[in-house]
Coordinates of C-alpha atoms and ligand atoms in Angstrom, one line a residue:
X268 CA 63.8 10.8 31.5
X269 CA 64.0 8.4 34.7
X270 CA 66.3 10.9 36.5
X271 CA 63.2 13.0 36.1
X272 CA 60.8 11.3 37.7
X273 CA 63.0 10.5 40.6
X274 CA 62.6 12.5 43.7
X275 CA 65.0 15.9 43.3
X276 CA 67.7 16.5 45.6
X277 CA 67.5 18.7 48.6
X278 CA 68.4 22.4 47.7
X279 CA 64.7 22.0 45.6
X280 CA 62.0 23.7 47.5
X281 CA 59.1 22.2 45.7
X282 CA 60.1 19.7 42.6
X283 CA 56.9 19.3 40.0
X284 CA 57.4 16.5 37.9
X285 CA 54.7 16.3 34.5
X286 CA 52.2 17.9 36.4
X287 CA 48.7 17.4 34.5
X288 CA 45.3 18.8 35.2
X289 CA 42.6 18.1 33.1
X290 CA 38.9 19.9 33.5
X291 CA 36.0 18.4 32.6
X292 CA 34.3 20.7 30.1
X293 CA 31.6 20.8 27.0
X294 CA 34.1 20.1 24.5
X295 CA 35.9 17.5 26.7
X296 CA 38.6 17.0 28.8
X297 CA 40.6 20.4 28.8
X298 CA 44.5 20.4 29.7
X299 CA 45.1 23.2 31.6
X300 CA 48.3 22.1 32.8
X301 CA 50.6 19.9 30.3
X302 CA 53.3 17.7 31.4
X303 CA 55.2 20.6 33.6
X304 CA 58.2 19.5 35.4
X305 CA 60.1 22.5 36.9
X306 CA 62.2 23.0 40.1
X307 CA 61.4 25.4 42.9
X308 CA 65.2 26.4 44.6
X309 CA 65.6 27.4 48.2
X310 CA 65.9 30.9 48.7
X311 CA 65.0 32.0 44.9
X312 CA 62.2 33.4 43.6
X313 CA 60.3 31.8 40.1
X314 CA 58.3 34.4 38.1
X315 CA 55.8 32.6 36.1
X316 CA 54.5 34.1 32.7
X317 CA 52.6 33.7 29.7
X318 CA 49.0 35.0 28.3
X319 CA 45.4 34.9 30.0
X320 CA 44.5 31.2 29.9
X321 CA 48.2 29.4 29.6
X322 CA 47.5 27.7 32.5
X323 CA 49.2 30.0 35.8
X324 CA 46.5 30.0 38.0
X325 CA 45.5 26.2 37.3
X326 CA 49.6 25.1 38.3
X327 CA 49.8 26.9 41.5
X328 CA 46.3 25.6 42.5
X329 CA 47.4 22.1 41.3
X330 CA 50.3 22.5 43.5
X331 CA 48.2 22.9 46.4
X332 CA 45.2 20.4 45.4
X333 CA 42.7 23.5 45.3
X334 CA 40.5 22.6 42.8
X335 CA 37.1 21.8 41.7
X336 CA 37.1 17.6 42.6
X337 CA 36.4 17.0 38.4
X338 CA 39.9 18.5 38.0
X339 CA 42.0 15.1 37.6
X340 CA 45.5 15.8 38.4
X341 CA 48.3 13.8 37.5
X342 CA 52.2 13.8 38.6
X343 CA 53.9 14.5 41.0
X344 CA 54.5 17.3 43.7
X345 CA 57.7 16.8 45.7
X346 CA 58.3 18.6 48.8
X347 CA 61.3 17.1 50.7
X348 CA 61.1 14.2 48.8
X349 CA 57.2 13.6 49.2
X350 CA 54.6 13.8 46.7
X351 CA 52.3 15.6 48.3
X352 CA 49.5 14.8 45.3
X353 CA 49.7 11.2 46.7
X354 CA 49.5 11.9 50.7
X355 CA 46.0 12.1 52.2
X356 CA 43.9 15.1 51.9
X357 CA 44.6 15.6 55.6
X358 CA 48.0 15.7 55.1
X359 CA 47.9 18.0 51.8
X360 CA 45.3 21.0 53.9
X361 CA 48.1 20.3 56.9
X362 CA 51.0 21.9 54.4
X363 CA 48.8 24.4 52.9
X364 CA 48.8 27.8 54.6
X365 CA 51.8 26.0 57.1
X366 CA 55.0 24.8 54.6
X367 CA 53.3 26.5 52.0
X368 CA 51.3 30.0 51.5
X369 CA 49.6 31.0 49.2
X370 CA 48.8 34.7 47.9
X371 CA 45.3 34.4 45.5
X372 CA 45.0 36.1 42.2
X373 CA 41.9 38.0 43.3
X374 CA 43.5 38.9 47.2
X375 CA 41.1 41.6 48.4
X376 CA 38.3 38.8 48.6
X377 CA 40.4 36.8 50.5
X378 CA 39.9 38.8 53.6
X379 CA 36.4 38.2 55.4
X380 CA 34.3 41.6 55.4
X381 CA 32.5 41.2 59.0
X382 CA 36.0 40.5 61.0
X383 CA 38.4 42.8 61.9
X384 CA 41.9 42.2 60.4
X385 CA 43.3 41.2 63.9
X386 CA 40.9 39.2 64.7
X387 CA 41.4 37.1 61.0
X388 CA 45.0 37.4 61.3
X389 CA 44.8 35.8 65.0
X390 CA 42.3 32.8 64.2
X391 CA 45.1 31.9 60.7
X392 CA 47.6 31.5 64.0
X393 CA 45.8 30.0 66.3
X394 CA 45.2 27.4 63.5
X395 CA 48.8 27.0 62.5
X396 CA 50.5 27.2 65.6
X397 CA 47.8 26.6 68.1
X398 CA 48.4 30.4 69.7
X399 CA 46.4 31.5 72.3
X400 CA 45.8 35.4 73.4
X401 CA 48.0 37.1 74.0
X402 CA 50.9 35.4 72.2
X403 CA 48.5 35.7 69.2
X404 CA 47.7 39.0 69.4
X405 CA 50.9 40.1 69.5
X406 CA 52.7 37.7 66.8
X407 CA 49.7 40.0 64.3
X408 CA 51.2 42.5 65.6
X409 CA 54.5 41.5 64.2
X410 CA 53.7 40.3 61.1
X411 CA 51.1 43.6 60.2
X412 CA 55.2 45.3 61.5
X413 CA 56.6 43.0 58.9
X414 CA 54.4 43.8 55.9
X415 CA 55.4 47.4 56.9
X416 CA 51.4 48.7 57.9
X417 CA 52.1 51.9 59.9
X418 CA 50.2 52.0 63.7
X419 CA 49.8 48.1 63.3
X420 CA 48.6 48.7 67.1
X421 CA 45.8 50.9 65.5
X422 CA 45.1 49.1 62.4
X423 CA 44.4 45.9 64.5
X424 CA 40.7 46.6 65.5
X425 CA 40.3 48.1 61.4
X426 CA 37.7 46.2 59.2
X427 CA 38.5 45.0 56.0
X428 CA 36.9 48.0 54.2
X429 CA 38.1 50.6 56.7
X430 CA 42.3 50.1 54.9
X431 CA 43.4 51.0 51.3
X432 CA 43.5 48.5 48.1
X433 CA 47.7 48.6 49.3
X434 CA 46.9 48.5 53.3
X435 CA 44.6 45.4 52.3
X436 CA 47.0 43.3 49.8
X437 CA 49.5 43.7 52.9
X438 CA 47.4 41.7 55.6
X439 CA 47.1 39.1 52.8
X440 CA 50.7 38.4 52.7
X441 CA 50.8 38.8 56.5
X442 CA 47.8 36.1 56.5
X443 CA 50.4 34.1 54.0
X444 CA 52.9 34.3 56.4
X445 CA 51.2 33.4 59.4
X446 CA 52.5 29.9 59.0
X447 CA 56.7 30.7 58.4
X448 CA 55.8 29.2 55.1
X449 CA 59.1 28.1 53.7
X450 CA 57.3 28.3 50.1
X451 CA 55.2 31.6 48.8
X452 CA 53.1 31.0 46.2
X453 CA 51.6 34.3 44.9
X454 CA 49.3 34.8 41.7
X455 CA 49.6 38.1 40.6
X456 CA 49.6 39.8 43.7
X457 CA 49.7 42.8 43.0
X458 CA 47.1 42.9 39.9
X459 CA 43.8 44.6 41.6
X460 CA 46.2 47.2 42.7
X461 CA 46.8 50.7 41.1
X462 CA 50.1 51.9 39.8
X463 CA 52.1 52.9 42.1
X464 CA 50.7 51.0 44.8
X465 CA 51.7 47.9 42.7
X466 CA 55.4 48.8 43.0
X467 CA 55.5 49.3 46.7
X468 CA 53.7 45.6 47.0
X469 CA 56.0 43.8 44.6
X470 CA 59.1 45.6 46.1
X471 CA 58.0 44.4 50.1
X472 CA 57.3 41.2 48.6
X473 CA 60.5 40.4 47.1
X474 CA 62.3 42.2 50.2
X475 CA 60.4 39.7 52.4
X476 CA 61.2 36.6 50.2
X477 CA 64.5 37.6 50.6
X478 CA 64.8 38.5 54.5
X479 CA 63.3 35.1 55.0
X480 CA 64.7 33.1 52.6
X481 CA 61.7 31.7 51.4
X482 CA 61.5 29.9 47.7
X483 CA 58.8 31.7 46.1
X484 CA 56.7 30.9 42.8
X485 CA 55.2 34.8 41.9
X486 CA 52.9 34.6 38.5
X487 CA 52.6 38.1 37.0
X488 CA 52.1 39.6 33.6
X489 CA 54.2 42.5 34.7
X490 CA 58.2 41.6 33.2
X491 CA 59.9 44.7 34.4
X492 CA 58.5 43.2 38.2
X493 CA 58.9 40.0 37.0
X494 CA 63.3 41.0 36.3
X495 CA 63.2 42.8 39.7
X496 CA 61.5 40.6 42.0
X497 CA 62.9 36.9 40.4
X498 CA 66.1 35.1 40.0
X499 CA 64.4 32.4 37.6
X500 CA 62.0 33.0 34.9
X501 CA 59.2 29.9 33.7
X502 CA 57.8 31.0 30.4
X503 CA 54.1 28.8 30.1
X504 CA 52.3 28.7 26.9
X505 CA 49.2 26.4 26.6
X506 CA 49.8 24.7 29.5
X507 CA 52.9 24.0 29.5
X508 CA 56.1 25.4 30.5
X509 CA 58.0 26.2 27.4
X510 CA 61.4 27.7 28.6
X511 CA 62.9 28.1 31.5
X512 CA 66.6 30.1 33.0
X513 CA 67.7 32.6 35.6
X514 CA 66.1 35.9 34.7
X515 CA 69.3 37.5 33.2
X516 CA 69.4 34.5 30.3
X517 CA 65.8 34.6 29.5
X518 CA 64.9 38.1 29.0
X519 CA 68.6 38.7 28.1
X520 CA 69.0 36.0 26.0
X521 CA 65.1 34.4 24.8
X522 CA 65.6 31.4 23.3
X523 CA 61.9 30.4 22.6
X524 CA 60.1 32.6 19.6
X525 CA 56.9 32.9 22.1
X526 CA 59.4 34.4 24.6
X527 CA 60.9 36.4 22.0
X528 CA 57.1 37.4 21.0
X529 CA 56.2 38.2 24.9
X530 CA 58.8 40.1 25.2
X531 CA 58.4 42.2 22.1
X532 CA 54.9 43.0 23.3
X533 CA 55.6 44.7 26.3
X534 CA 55.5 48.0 26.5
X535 CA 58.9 49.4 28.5
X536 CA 58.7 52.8 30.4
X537 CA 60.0 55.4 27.9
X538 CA 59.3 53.4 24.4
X539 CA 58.2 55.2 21.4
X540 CA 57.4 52.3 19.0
X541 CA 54.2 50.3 19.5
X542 CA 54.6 47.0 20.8
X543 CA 55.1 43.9 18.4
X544 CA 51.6 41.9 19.2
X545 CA 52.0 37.9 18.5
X546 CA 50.0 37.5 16.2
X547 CA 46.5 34.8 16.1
X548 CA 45.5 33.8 19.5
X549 CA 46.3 30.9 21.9
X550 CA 44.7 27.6 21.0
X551 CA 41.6 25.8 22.6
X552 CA 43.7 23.3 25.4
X553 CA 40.8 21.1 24.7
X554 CA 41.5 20.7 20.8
X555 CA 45.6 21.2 21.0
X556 CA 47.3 21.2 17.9
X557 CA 49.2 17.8 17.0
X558 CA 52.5 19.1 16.7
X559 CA 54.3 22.0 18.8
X560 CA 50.9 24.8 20.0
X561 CA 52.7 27.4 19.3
X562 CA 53.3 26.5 15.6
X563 CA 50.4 28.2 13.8
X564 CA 51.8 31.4 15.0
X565 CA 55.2 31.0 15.2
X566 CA 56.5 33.0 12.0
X567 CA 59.8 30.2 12.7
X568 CA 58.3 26.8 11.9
X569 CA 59.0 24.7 9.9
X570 CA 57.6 21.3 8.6
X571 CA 58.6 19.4 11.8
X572 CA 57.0 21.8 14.3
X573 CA 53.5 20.8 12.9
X574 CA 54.4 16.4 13.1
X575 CA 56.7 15.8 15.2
X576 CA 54.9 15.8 18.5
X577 CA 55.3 18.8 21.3
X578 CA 59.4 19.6 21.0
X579 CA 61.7 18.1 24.1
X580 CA 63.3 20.8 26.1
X581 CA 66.5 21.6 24.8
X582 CA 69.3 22.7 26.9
X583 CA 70.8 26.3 25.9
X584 CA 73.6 25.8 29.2
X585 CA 73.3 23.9 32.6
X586 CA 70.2 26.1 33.7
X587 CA 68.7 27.9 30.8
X588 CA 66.4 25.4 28.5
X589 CA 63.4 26.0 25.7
X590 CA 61.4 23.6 24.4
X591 CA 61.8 24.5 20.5
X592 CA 63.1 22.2 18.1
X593 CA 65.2 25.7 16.6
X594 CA 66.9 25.9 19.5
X595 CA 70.6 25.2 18.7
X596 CA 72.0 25.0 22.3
X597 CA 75.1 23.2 23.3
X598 CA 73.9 20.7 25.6
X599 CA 71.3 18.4 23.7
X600 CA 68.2 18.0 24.9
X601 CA 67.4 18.4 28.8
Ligands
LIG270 N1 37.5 25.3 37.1 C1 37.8 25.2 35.7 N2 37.0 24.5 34.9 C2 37.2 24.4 33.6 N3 38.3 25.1 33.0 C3 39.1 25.9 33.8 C4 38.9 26.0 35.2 N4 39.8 26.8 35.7 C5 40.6 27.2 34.6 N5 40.1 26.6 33.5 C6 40.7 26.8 32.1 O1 42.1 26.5 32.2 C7 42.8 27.3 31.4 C8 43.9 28.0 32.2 O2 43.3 28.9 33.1 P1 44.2 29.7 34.2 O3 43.2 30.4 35.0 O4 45.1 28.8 34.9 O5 45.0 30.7 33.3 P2 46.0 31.9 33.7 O6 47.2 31.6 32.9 O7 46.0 32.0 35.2 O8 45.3 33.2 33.0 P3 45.2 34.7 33.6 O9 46.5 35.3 33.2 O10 44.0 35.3 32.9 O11 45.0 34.6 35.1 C9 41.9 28.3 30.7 O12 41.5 27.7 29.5 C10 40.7 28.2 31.7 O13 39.5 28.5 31.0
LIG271 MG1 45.5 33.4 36.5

């Protein structure tokens, strides 16, 4: 447990360590994020998933301190050894958008209506690296090049709502990489996007986490992208972060029934059986069951789940873990 809360070493991008944010709400304090301590690795790519409401949107935010001020967060957010939860807010808006981008849920609001994509991709530099014209001008140039937007020469004087849903989502993640963030953090980028659009947009994302080496944390609800685009897979159930492995050992291998269940509920190209729903519904994270909360519908509990507290992590090998208390696993717990 002390090793945990030690600083991580330095081939860890970002280290969270119990990470904690509680709302304020009617029915009182409400944990959105429980306890989550998961490493980031230079150069990999971390798919988050779980159901609406486990708590995605509210970690990456946490991460970058962009919430509403009643949000109390506790932990700690390492980046090269520093907690960025306890440098000043200067400090924390300095990393943001410069170390770190960040790709919203809902992306085609992030893009001002009244300015021209040039001009909104040239003011994010100007902030970051303190370009002038023409240096700015033509570093938006490159980076509309890099997110693979055709005539970027053309598209430069376009408004907003003159580009596609696709064309749009792509100046986002140029506007995210306006900084050389080392770390992408993207919330289902790809969500307000149709079909086939979708696959383009993952596939450029994960071929420009790759060229630049980035670490990247990509939330989807989408496994089949989530297997293409990640090395590492985060599994989060009511606020917490309930397994955790390289992609091939979690969807190959699930060692966590709600895994098991996630995975039984999605729908695979060519599938002729209906999907296996879990059945009963998350709980309320402001009135969390005592015990493990995913126990009332886990058809494998037993006595224990419901008493003994939230289950440590158990470790299935050196990099795959679940917290389950049926998880065999030859290493003890993590
Ligand atoms: N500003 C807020 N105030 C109060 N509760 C909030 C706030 N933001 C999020 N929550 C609550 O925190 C929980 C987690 O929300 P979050 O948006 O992180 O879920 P999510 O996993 O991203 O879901 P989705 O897949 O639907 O995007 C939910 O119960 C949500 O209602
Ligand atoms: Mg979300």
């Amino acid at each position: 447990m002390t090793a945990e809360l030690t600083a991580p070493p330095r081939d860890i991008a970002l280290g969270l360590r119990n990470l904690t944010t509680e709302f304020r709400t009617h029915d009182g304090p409400l944990r959105a994020v429980n306890q989550v301590t998961l490493d980031v690795y230079r150069g990999r790519a971390l798919a988050i998933i779980g159901e609406s409401g486990s708590g995605k949107s509210a970690l990456l935010r946490s991460v970058l301190g962009l919430l509403p001020r009643s949000a109390k967060i506790t932990g700690n957010v390492f980046l090269d050894g520093r907690d960025l939860l306890a440098v000043r807010r200067k400090e924390r808006e300095a990393v943001r958008g410069s170390r770190i981008g960040m790709i919203f849920q809902d992306p085609l609001t992030a893009l001002d209506p009244v300015f021209t994509i040039g001009r909104q991709l040239t003011e994010t530099l100007r902030r970051h690296h303190r370009l002038r014209e023409p240096a700015a001008r033509s570093r938006a140039l490159e980076l509309l090049e890099a997110v693979r937007i055709p005539a970027p020469e053309h598209r430069f004087n376009a408004y907003p709502f003159e580009l596609s849903g696709g064309m749009r989502q792509r100046v986002v993640i140029a506007m995210a990489l306006a900084g050389e963030p080392e770390i992408l953090l993207a919330d289902e980028p790809t969500t307000a996007l149709d079909a086939t659009v979708q696959a383009r947009v993952m596939a450029l994302i994960a071929s420009i986490q790759q060229e630049r080496t980035m670490a990247m944390v990509i939330v989807t609800h989408d496994l089949a992208a989530a297997s293409q685009v990640a090395d590492d897979i985060a599994v989060m159930y009511a606020g917490r972060v309930i397994e955790q492995g390289p992609v091939a050992d979690v969807i190959g291998s699930p060692a966590h029934p709600y895994t098991r269940g996630l995975l039984g509920a999605n729908v695979q190209a060519g599938q002729t059986r209906p999907p296996a729903i879990i059945p009963g519904a998350p709980p309320n994270l402001a009135r969390l069951p005592p015990g493990c909360s995913f126990a009332p519908r886990c058809a494998e509990s037993k006595p224990a789940c419901w008493t003994n507290g939230f289950p440590t992590a158990r470790a299935r090998s050196r990099t795959h873990w679940a917290a389950c208390l049926n998880v065999p696993g030859p290493g003890g717990t993590r």
